Amino acid sequence: MNSAIQSIRDVAERQLCSGCGACAYMQPDAVRMVDDLGQGRRPIMLGDADTTEALAACPGAELVHDYDRTEVMAELHRGWGPVREIWEGWASDQEIRFEASSGGAATALALFGLEHDGAGGVLHIAAREDVPTLNETRLSRTRAEVTAATGSRYAPASPCDSLALAESADAPVVFIGKPCDAAAVKKARALRPALDAKISVTIAIFCAGAPSTEGTHEMLKLMGFEDPLAVDSVRYRGRGWPGRARGVQADREESLSYHESWGQVLQRFVPWRCRICPDHTGEFADISVGDPWYHGTIPEGESGRSLVIARTQRGVDFLRRAREAGALELVPRGAEALTRSQPNLLHVRGAVFGRVLTSRLLGAATPRYRGFHVFDAWLKHLSVKQRAQAFYGTVKRVFTKGLRKRLPVVPYEPAVRNAAIEATGQREPMPGSDVA
């Protein structure tokens, strides 16, 4: 562990937090997750308690690969982590395929687990009903609850903050989250046998970074909404592939293309920790899913497709059962499908080495990585110009983002839209938020 990082407060204030929420699960009496408008979901301390236990599950401070290299695709593991099988697929249910992002593979797998594989629920995130620009964690137990949350949520989320719901469930649950969330679950399971017994399978969504809430506000303003908090709903993708971002207020709906929403707005609000992350494809999950961008230009309204990667034997077995049950269509793909689908990620992996090294030399706190071969990627996949850009860009960010200083977490809780909630100060439990 980095000697400069001795507590969860250090992780948060030194801008290393990924926002997963595992710390709040590990030590709920000492840590609580809040929304920070400019940073994302972040932990605040509830006193002066020692947070060593929470720090042990934190993926923001340290990530270590410990899988058996002999059991995965030899040509991929140095750049992409453990990969056992690669498929291209989509939900067999055409409505789910259209409504969800990237063909609805993650939703189809979750529903298979819930309806046919004995899962006790699906732990995932969804928009808050009272403030739809924010997210919250849910344990869904019905098809309606799962499908209501389809479509990517390019906004801060901390699904690990509610791992206690999984631990208390009647049967093992399906977990869906970002790559850092899946990494946190793996670390927490190693520390908590009771949790380990209650996770059926982990599914990670490919991620290029989690934009702050400010990004969503700017996206909605670009759509023409003067007050982002007045919208009734926000969707970032889905209803076609790659799908449009949509804001709805009363009977008015506005939208932006994926290029306009992500390419022009949201990615500008990705926190620094995401830019020094080597795992954008869910290397710690049992299964990871993302867009097969090798299809090139996609016609408007096209039904989606997913690249589906089995990373563990548990993931292989789960995928095969789901396919046999008819939950989703799967077509086998070779190793080249991954590199063709996300060609820039090998460059990103190399840039991470330069960014972390430069940050460390300039006195900024940095994560510790083992088993990612980022130096190899630096040498093999970056040109001299790109290496220089990683160095000079990081020097600039160290000073413009104040990476050598502490940045306190500032809780953000906008006025709620529901009068009953405003009167009582309490939000009603969301579907699945109570444990039977």
Short mmCIF file of C-alpha atoms in Angstrom, two decimals:
data_model
loop_
_atom_site.label_atom_id
_atom_site.label_comp_id
_atom_site.label_asym_id
_atom_site.label_seq_id
_atom_site.Cartn_x
_atom_site.Cartn_y
_atom_site.Cartn_z
CA MET A 1 0.00 0.00 0.00
CA ASN A 2 1.19 3.54 -0.71
CA SER A 3 2.79 4.98 2.43
CA ALA A 4 0.91 8.26 1.83
CA ILE A 5 -2.41 6.41 2.01
CA GLN A 6 -3.18 5.23 5.53
CA SER A 7 -6.95 5.69 5.68
CA ILE A 8 -10.09 6.00 3.61
CA ARG A 9 -9.96 9.74 4.22
CA ASP A 10 -6.54 9.77 2.53
CA VAL A 11 -7.93 7.87 -0.47
CA ALA A 12 -10.80 10.32 -0.89
CA GLU A 13 -8.94 13.56 -0.27
CA ARG A 14 -5.87 12.58 -2.32
CA GLN A 15 -8.16 11.96 -5.35
CA LEU A 16 -7.64 8.20 -5.54
CA CYS A 17 -11.23 7.18 -4.79
CA SER A 18 -13.09 5.27 -7.51
CA GLY A 19 -16.43 5.75 -5.76
CA CYS A 20 -17.28 2.04 -5.47
CA GLY A 21 -18.63 2.26 -1.89
CA ALA A 22 -16.91 -0.87 -0.55
CA CYS A 23 -15.52 1.10 2.40
CA ALA A 24 -19.04 1.97 3.55
CA TYR A 25 -19.98 -1.71 3.44
CA MET A 26 -16.88 -2.83 5.30
CA GLN A 27 -17.22 -0.23 8.08
CA PRO A 28 -20.72 1.30 8.01
CA ASP A 29 -20.28 2.87 11.44
CA ALA A 30 -17.20 4.75 10.29
CA VAL A 31 -17.85 5.60 6.63
CA ARG A 32 -20.81 6.87 4.62
CA MET A 33 -21.04 7.48 0.87
CA VAL A 34 -22.26 10.87 -0.36
CA ASP A 35 -22.52 12.67 -3.68
CA ASP A 36 -19.90 15.31 -4.41
CA LEU A 37 -21.01 17.46 -7.35
CA GLY A 38 -17.57 17.76 -8.91
CA GLN A 39 -16.00 14.45 -7.90
CA GLY A 40 -18.71 11.78 -7.80
CA ARG A 41 -19.72 9.32 -5.09
CA ARG A 42 -17.22 9.74 -2.27
CA PRO A 43 -16.82 8.55 1.34
CA ILE A 44 -17.02 10.81 4.35
CA MET A 45 -15.89 9.82 7.82
CA LEU A 46 -18.41 9.53 10.65
CA GLY A 47 -15.77 10.12 13.31
CA ASP A 48 -12.15 9.33 13.92
CA ALA A 49 -12.38 5.54 13.66
CA ASP A 50 -9.50 3.51 12.23
CA THR A 51 -10.51 2.58 8.66
CA THR A 52 -7.85 -0.10 8.07
CA GLU A 53 -10.52 -2.75 7.46
CA ALA A 54 -12.24 -0.61 4.84
CA LEU A 55 -8.93 0.27 3.23
CA ALA A 56 -8.19 -3.42 2.70
CA ALA A 57 -11.14 -3.63 0.28
CA CYS A 58 -10.40 -0.35 -1.53
CA PRO A 59 -9.61 -0.68 -5.26
CA GLY A 60 -8.73 3.00 -5.51
CA ALA A 61 -5.50 2.63 -3.53
CA GLU A 62 -4.32 -0.76 -4.78
CA LEU A 63 -5.14 -3.38 -7.41
CA VAL A 64 -3.37 -6.74 -7.67
CA HIS A 65 -3.97 -9.46 -10.27
CA ASP A 66 -3.57 -12.95 -8.82
CA TYR A 67 -5.18 -15.28 -11.38
CA ASP A 68 -3.60 -18.42 -12.83
CA ARG A 69 -1.99 -17.40 -16.13
CA THR A 70 -2.11 -20.96 -17.46
CA GLU A 71 -5.92 -20.99 -17.53
CA VAL A 72 -6.50 -17.91 -19.72
CA MET A 73 -5.80 -16.82 -23.30
CA ALA A 74 -2.02 -16.39 -23.41
CA GLU A 75 -2.12 -13.78 -26.18
CA LEU A 76 -4.43 -11.46 -24.22
CA HIS A 77 -3.67 -11.55 -20.52
CA ARG A 78 -0.80 -9.03 -20.50
CA GLY A 79 -3.00 -6.35 -22.04
CA TRP A 80 -6.52 -7.37 -21.07
CA GLY A 81 -6.35 -9.47 -17.91
CA PRO A 82 -7.84 -12.96 -17.61
CA VAL A 83 -9.89 -13.98 -20.66
CA ARG A 84 -11.21 -17.53 -21.07
CA GLU A 85 -13.88 -17.10 -23.72
CA ILE A 86 -15.01 -14.26 -25.99
CA TRP A 87 -18.47 -14.04 -27.48
CA GLU A 88 -20.57 -11.52 -29.33
CA GLY A 89 -24.15 -11.59 -28.18
CA TRP A 90 -27.43 -9.91 -27.38
CA ALA A 91 -30.60 -10.51 -25.40
CA SER A 92 -32.96 -13.02 -27.01
CA ASP A 93 -35.84 -10.84 -25.83
CA GLN A 94 -35.99 -8.23 -28.58
CA GLU A 95 -37.57 -5.59 -26.36
CA ILE A 96 -34.70 -5.86 -23.88
CA ARG A 97 -32.20 -5.88 -26.74
CA PHE A 98 -33.60 -2.60 -28.05
CA GLU A 99 -34.23 -0.82 -24.75
CA ALA A 100 -30.96 -1.66 -23.03
CA SER A 101 -27.44 -0.59 -23.95
CA SER A 102 -25.30 -2.68 -26.27
CA GLY A 103 -27.89 -5.35 -26.97
CA GLY A 104 -28.97 -5.89 -23.38
CA ALA A 105 -26.54 -8.73 -22.62
CA ALA A 106 -26.01 -7.66 -18.99
CA THR A 107 -29.77 -7.35 -18.42
CA ALA A 108 -30.41 -10.73 -20.05
CA LEU A 109 -27.78 -12.39 -17.88
CA ALA A 110 -29.17 -10.78 -14.74
CA LEU A 111 -32.70 -11.93 -15.58
CA PHE A 112 -31.47 -15.45 -16.30
CA GLY A 113 -29.85 -15.56 -12.89
CA LEU A 114 -32.98 -14.23 -11.21
CA GLU A 115 -35.59 -16.30 -13.05
CA HIS A 116 -33.81 -19.55 -13.92
CA ASP A 117 -30.60 -19.91 -11.92
CA GLY A 118 -31.84 -19.43 -8.37
CA ALA A 119 -30.38 -15.98 -7.70
CA GLY A 120 -31.82 -14.17 -4.71
CA GLY A 121 -31.76 -10.82 -6.51
CA VAL A 122 -29.72 -8.50 -8.67
CA LEU A 123 -27.58 -5.88 -6.95
CA HIS A 124 -27.17 -2.94 -9.32
CA ILE A 125 -27.64 0.79 -9.64
CA ALA A 126 -30.51 2.87 -10.99
CA ALA A 127 -31.61 6.47 -11.08
CA ARG A 128 -33.01 7.95 -7.89
CA GLU A 129 -36.70 8.60 -8.39
CA ASP A 130 -36.62 11.86 -6.42
CA VAL A 131 -33.43 13.17 -8.12
CA PRO A 132 -33.03 11.34 -11.47
CA THR A 133 -29.64 12.95 -12.16
CA LEU A 134 -28.24 10.89 -9.24
CA ASN A 135 -27.91 7.13 -8.75
CA GLU A 136 -28.60 4.73 -5.94
CA THR A 137 -28.05 1.03 -5.29
CA ARG A 138 -30.92 -1.44 -5.50
CA LEU A 139 -31.42 -5.13 -4.88
CA SER A 140 -34.00 -6.04 -7.51
CA ARG A 141 -36.02 -9.22 -7.15
CA THR A 142 -38.40 -9.01 -10.11
CA ARG A 143 -38.14 -8.69 -13.88
CA ALA A 144 -39.90 -5.32 -13.76
CA GLU A 145 -37.40 -3.93 -11.26
CA VAL A 146 -34.42 -5.09 -13.33
CA THR A 147 -35.72 -3.88 -16.70
CA ALA A 148 -36.71 -0.49 -15.25
CA ALA A 149 -33.00 0.23 -14.83
CA THR A 150 -31.86 -0.65 -18.36
CA GLY A 151 -29.61 1.77 -20.20
CA SER A 152 -26.17 2.94 -19.15
CA ARG A 153 -25.88 5.36 -16.25
CA TYR A 154 -22.94 7.64 -17.05
CA ALA A 155 -23.10 9.18 -13.61
CA PRO A 156 -21.48 8.47 -10.22
CA ALA A 157 -22.56 5.18 -8.65
CA SER A 158 -21.43 3.18 -5.62
CA PRO A 159 -23.07 -0.27 -5.85
CA CYS A 160 -20.72 -1.77 -3.25
CA ASP A 161 -22.14 0.47 -0.52
CA SER A 162 -25.06 -1.97 -0.26
CA LEU A 163 -23.23 -5.29 -0.33
CA ALA A 164 -24.88 -5.96 3.04
CA LEU A 165 -28.11 -6.52 1.06
CA ALA A 166 -26.38 -9.33 -0.81
CA GLU A 167 -24.95 -10.77 2.39
CA SER A 168 -28.44 -10.87 3.93
CA ALA A 169 -30.26 -12.20 0.84
CA ASP A 170 -32.00 -15.57 0.87
CA ALA A 171 -29.82 -16.84 -1.98
CA PRO A 172 -26.66 -15.68 -3.81
CA VAL A 173 -27.22 -12.57 -5.92
CA VAL A 174 -26.02 -11.33 -9.30
CA PHE A 175 -23.82 -8.23 -9.01
CA ILE A 176 -23.53 -5.65 -11.82
CA GLY A 177 -21.11 -2.74 -11.70
CA LYS A 178 -18.17 -0.91 -13.19
CA PRO A 179 -14.72 -2.56 -13.40
CA CYS A 180 -13.62 -0.90 -10.15
CA ASP A 181 -16.80 -2.11 -8.46
CA ALA A 182 -16.10 -5.70 -9.52
CA ALA A 183 -12.54 -5.34 -8.21
CA ALA A 184 -13.89 -4.11 -4.88
CA VAL A 185 -16.30 -7.03 -4.64
CA LYS A 186 -13.45 -9.47 -5.22
CA LYS A 187 -11.40 -7.86 -2.46
CA ALA A 188 -14.37 -7.72 -0.07
CA ARG A 189 -15.26 -11.36 -0.71
CA ALA A 190 -11.75 -12.42 0.26
CA LEU A 191 -12.22 -10.60 3.57
CA ARG A 192 -15.84 -11.57 4.29
CA PRO A 193 -16.73 -15.28 3.84
CA ALA A 194 -20.40 -14.49 4.48
CA LEU A 195 -20.40 -12.14 1.48
CA ASP A 196 -18.44 -14.57 -0.66
CA ALA A 197 -21.17 -17.17 -0.17
CA LYS A 198 -23.85 -14.74 -1.31
CA ILE A 199 -22.44 -13.62 -4.69
CA SER A 200 -23.63 -15.79 -7.55
CA VAL A 201 -21.74 -14.05 -10.35
CA THR A 202 -20.21 -10.62 -10.95
CA ILE A 203 -20.82 -8.76 -14.21
CA ALA A 204 -18.76 -5.70 -15.11
CA ILE A 205 -19.58 -3.12 -17.77
CA PHE A 206 -16.73 -1.75 -19.89
CA CYS A 207 -16.00 1.75 -18.62
CA ALA A 208 -14.05 4.72 -19.95
CA GLY A 209 -14.53 6.61 -16.68
CA ALA A 210 -17.41 7.74 -14.48
CA PRO A 211 -18.29 11.41 -15.13
CA SER A 212 -19.23 13.57 -12.17
CA THR A 213 -22.76 14.87 -11.67
CA GLU A 214 -21.60 18.17 -13.14
CA GLY A 215 -21.22 16.31 -16.42
CA THR A 216 -24.87 15.25 -16.40
CA HIS A 217 -25.92 18.81 -15.64
CA GLU A 218 -23.90 20.13 -18.56
CA MET A 219 -25.33 17.46 -20.85
CA LEU A 220 -28.89 18.44 -19.91
CA LYS A 221 -28.11 22.12 -20.41
CA LEU A 222 -26.82 21.33 -23.89
CA MET A 223 -30.17 19.66 -24.54
CA GLY A 224 -31.84 22.95 -23.62
CA PHE A 225 -32.96 22.30 -20.03
CA GLU A 226 -32.19 25.42 -18.01
CA ASP A 227 -32.60 23.63 -14.68
CA PRO A 228 -31.16 20.08 -14.78
CA LEU A 229 -32.82 19.28 -11.46
CA ALA A 230 -36.27 19.91 -12.95
CA VAL A 231 -36.13 16.97 -15.39
CA ASP A 232 -38.30 13.95 -14.69
CA SER A 233 -35.92 11.36 -16.13
CA VAL A 234 -32.48 10.99 -17.70
CA ARG A 235 -31.29 8.22 -19.98
CA TYR A 236 -27.77 8.03 -21.32
CA ARG A 237 -28.12 5.26 -23.90
CA GLY A 238 -30.43 2.48 -25.10
CA ARG A 239 -33.47 2.36 -27.39
CA GLY A 240 -31.18 1.52 -30.26
CA TRP A 241 -27.43 1.16 -30.54
CA PRO A 242 -25.49 3.02 -29.38
CA GLY A 243 -28.61 4.98 -28.47
CA ARG A 244 -29.24 8.60 -27.65
CA ALA A 245 -29.04 10.42 -24.34
CA ARG A 246 -32.48 11.67 -23.39
CA GLY A 247 -33.92 14.13 -20.91
CA VAL A 248 -37.65 14.31 -20.18
CA GLN A 249 -39.54 17.08 -18.40
CA ALA A 250 -43.35 16.83 -18.39
CA ASP A 251 -44.30 16.26 -22.05
CA ARG A 252 -41.03 17.58 -23.42
CA GLU A 253 -38.21 15.25 -24.51
CA GLU A 254 -34.81 16.33 -25.80
CA SER A 255 -31.93 14.14 -26.90
CA LEU A 256 -28.31 14.07 -28.00
CA SER A 257 -26.42 11.49 -30.01
CA TYR A 258 -23.89 9.28 -28.26
CA HIS A 259 -21.10 11.31 -29.86
CA GLU A 260 -22.62 14.57 -28.63
CA SER A 261 -23.37 13.39 -25.09
CA TRP A 262 -20.29 11.32 -24.33
CA GLY A 263 -17.79 12.62 -26.86
CA GLN A 264 -18.45 16.32 -26.43
CA VAL A 265 -19.62 16.62 -22.82
CA LEU A 266 -19.47 13.75 -20.36
CA GLN A 267 -15.91 12.57 -20.91
CA ARG A 268 -14.65 16.04 -19.97
CA PHE A 269 -15.93 15.42 -16.44
CA VAL A 270 -14.17 12.10 -15.81
CA PRO A 271 -12.21 12.30 -12.51
CA TRP A 272 -8.44 11.94 -12.34
CA ARG A 273 -8.57 8.49 -10.71
CA CYS A 274 -10.34 7.12 -13.78
CA ARG A 275 -7.55 8.47 -16.00
CA ILE A 276 -4.94 6.47 -14.11
CA CYS A 277 -6.96 3.25 -14.06
CA PRO A 278 -5.53 0.28 -16.02
CA ASP A 279 -8.77 -1.72 -16.01
CA HIS A 280 -11.50 -0.47 -18.31
CA THR A 281 -12.92 -3.87 -19.28
CA GLY A 282 -13.80 -5.51 -15.96
CA GLU A 283 -10.76 -7.73 -15.45
CA PHE A 284 -11.79 -8.71 -11.89
CA ALA A 285 -15.34 -9.78 -12.80
CA ASP A 286 -16.61 -13.25 -13.71
CA ILE A 287 -18.13 -11.81 -16.89
CA SER A 288 -17.61 -8.45 -18.55
CA VAL A 289 -19.59 -6.85 -21.34
CA GLY A 290 -19.02 -3.90 -23.65
CA ASP A 291 -19.53 -2.51 -27.12
CA PRO A 292 -18.05 -4.35 -30.10
CA TRP A 293 -17.03 -1.15 -31.86
CA TYR A 294 -15.38 -3.07 -34.70
CA HIS A 295 -18.74 -2.93 -36.46
CA GLY A 296 -17.84 0.64 -37.44
CA THR A 297 -20.53 3.21 -38.21
CA ILE A 298 -23.82 2.01 -36.75
CA PRO A 299 -27.12 3.04 -38.39
CA GLU A 300 -29.52 5.00 -36.16
CA GLY A 301 -31.89 2.67 -34.31
CA GLU A 302 -29.85 -0.48 -34.93
CA SER A 303 -30.48 -3.27 -32.43
CA GLY A 304 -27.53 -3.56 -30.12
CA ARG A 305 -24.73 -6.08 -29.73
CA SER A 306 -22.38 -6.83 -26.86
CA LEU A 307 -18.91 -8.23 -26.59
CA VAL A 308 -19.22 -10.78 -23.77
CA ILE A 309 -16.08 -12.00 -22.02
CA ALA A 310 -15.93 -14.94 -19.62
CA ARG A 311 -13.01 -14.27 -17.27
CA THR A 312 -13.38 -17.04 -14.67
CA GLN A 313 -14.63 -20.61 -14.71
CA ARG A 314 -17.67 -19.38 -12.79
CA GLY A 315 -18.30 -16.94 -15.63
CA VAL A 316 -17.86 -19.63 -18.29
CA ASP A 317 -20.36 -21.92 -16.56
CA PHE A 318 -22.88 -19.13 -16.01
CA LEU A 319 -22.73 -18.04 -19.67
CA ARG A 320 -23.21 -21.57 -20.91
CA ARG A 321 -26.23 -22.09 -18.69
CA ALA A 322 -27.71 -18.79 -19.86
CA ARG A 323 -27.16 -19.69 -23.50
CA GLU A 324 -28.70 -23.15 -23.06
CA ALA A 325 -31.72 -21.53 -21.40
CA GLY A 326 -32.17 -19.21 -24.39
CA ALA A 327 -31.59 -16.03 -22.40
CA LEU A 328 -29.25 -14.58 -25.00
CA GLU A 329 -27.78 -15.31 -28.39
CA LEU A 330 -24.01 -15.88 -28.37
CA VAL A 331 -21.60 -16.19 -31.29
CA PRO A 332 -18.00 -17.23 -30.51
CA ARG A 333 -15.27 -14.73 -31.32
CA GLY A 334 -11.49 -14.99 -31.33
CA ALA A 335 -8.89 -13.03 -29.41
CA GLU A 336 -8.69 -10.37 -32.11
CA ALA A 337 -12.29 -9.32 -31.43
CA LEU A 338 -11.26 -7.71 -28.14
CA THR A 339 -8.35 -5.77 -29.60
CA ARG A 340 -10.40 -4.69 -32.61
CA SER A 341 -13.32 -3.66 -30.44
CA GLN A 342 -11.38 -1.41 -28.05
CA PRO A 343 -8.10 -0.59 -29.85
CA ASN A 344 -7.41 2.56 -27.82
CA LEU A 345 -7.34 0.74 -24.47
CA LEU A 346 -3.87 -0.69 -25.00
CA HIS A 347 -2.69 2.89 -25.51
CA VAL A 348 -4.51 3.90 -22.34
CA ARG A 349 -2.85 1.06 -20.41
CA GLY A 350 0.54 2.32 -21.52
CA ALA A 351 -0.32 5.93 -20.73
CA VAL A 352 -1.29 4.88 -17.21
CA PHE A 353 2.33 3.90 -16.55
CA GLY A 354 3.54 7.34 -17.60
CA ARG A 355 0.83 9.18 -15.71
CA VAL A 356 1.38 7.27 -12.46
CA LEU A 357 5.16 7.55 -12.65
CA THR A 358 5.04 11.29 -13.38
CA SER A 359 2.52 11.88 -10.59
CA ARG A 360 4.69 10.00 -8.11
CA LEU A 361 7.81 11.93 -9.11
CA LEU A 362 5.96 15.21 -8.58
CA GLY A 363 4.73 14.24 -5.12
CA ALA A 364 1.11 13.31 -5.89
CA ALA A 365 -0.45 10.23 -4.29
CA THR A 366 -0.73 7.26 -6.67
CA PRO A 367 -2.29 3.79 -6.62
CA ARG A 368 -0.23 0.62 -6.46
CA TYR A 369 -0.71 -1.83 -9.35
CA ARG A 370 0.66 -5.35 -9.72
CA GLY A 371 0.08 -7.78 -12.57
CA PHE A 372 -1.16 -5.29 -15.18
CA HIS A 373 2.03 -5.08 -17.27
CA VAL A 374 1.57 -1.34 -17.75
CA PHE A 375 5.28 -0.86 -18.44
CA ASP A 376 5.07 -3.39 -21.27
CA ALA A 377 2.16 -1.45 -22.74
CA TRP A 378 4.16 1.78 -22.38
CA LEU A 379 6.98 0.30 -24.45
CA LYS A 380 4.94 -1.62 -27.03
CA HIS A 381 1.85 0.47 -27.70
CA LEU A 382 2.90 4.11 -27.29
CA SER A 383 4.93 6.14 -29.72
CA VAL A 384 7.61 8.54 -28.49
CA LYS A 385 5.14 11.38 -29.02
CA GLN A 386 2.44 9.63 -27.01
CA ARG A 387 4.86 8.98 -24.15
CA ALA A 388 5.77 12.65 -24.11
CA GLN A 389 2.08 13.58 -24.10
CA ALA A 390 1.47 11.29 -21.10
CA PHE A 391 4.32 13.01 -19.26
CA TYR A 392 3.55 16.63 -20.07
CA GLY A 393 -0.21 16.15 -19.74
CA THR A 394 0.27 14.73 -16.26
CA VAL A 395 2.60 17.55 -15.21
CA LYS A 396 -0.14 19.99 -16.21
CA ARG A 397 -2.85 18.06 -14.37
CA VAL A 398 -0.80 17.75 -11.17
CA PHE A 399 -0.92 21.53 -10.88
CA THR A 400 -4.32 22.36 -12.43
CA LYS A 401 -6.11 19.65 -10.42
CA GLY A 402 -4.09 20.23 -7.25
CA LEU A 403 -3.07 16.58 -7.08
CA ARG A 404 -0.43 17.25 -4.43
CA LYS A 405 -2.99 18.83 -2.13
CA ARG A 406 -5.93 17.43 -0.23
CA LEU A 407 -9.33 17.96 -1.80
CA PRO A 408 -12.03 17.60 0.88
CA VAL A 409 -15.26 15.84 -0.02
CA VAL A 410 -18.18 18.29 -0.22
CA PRO A 411 -21.55 16.52 0.22
CA TYR A 412 -24.13 17.47 -2.38
CA GLU A 413 -27.83 16.85 -1.74
CA PRO A 414 -30.16 18.87 -3.97
CA ALA A 415 -33.68 19.76 -2.94
CA VAL A 416 -35.89 16.74 -3.49
CA ARG A 417 -38.76 16.92 -5.94
CA ASN A 418 -41.35 15.04 -3.89
CA ALA A 419 -43.28 17.17 -1.40
CA ALA A 420 -43.87 14.24 0.98
CA ILE A 421 -40.16 13.52 1.06
CA GLU A 422 -39.39 17.18 1.62
CA ALA A 423 -41.84 17.29 4.53
CA THR A 424 -40.49 14.21 6.30
CA GLY A 425 -36.87 14.38 5.25
CA GLN A 426 -37.04 10.66 4.46
CA ARG A 427 -37.10 8.97 1.09
CA GLU A 428 -39.29 5.92 0.68
CA PRO A 429 -37.33 2.65 0.29
CA MET A 430 -36.73 1.86 -3.35
CA PRO A 431 -37.78 -1.54 -4.73
CA GLY A 432 -35.63 -4.20 -3.13
CA SER A 433 -33.98 -1.82 -0.67
CA ASP A 434 -35.41 -3.72 2.29
CA VAL A 435 -34.33 -7.28 3.04
CA ALA A 436 -37.01 -9.86 3.67
#
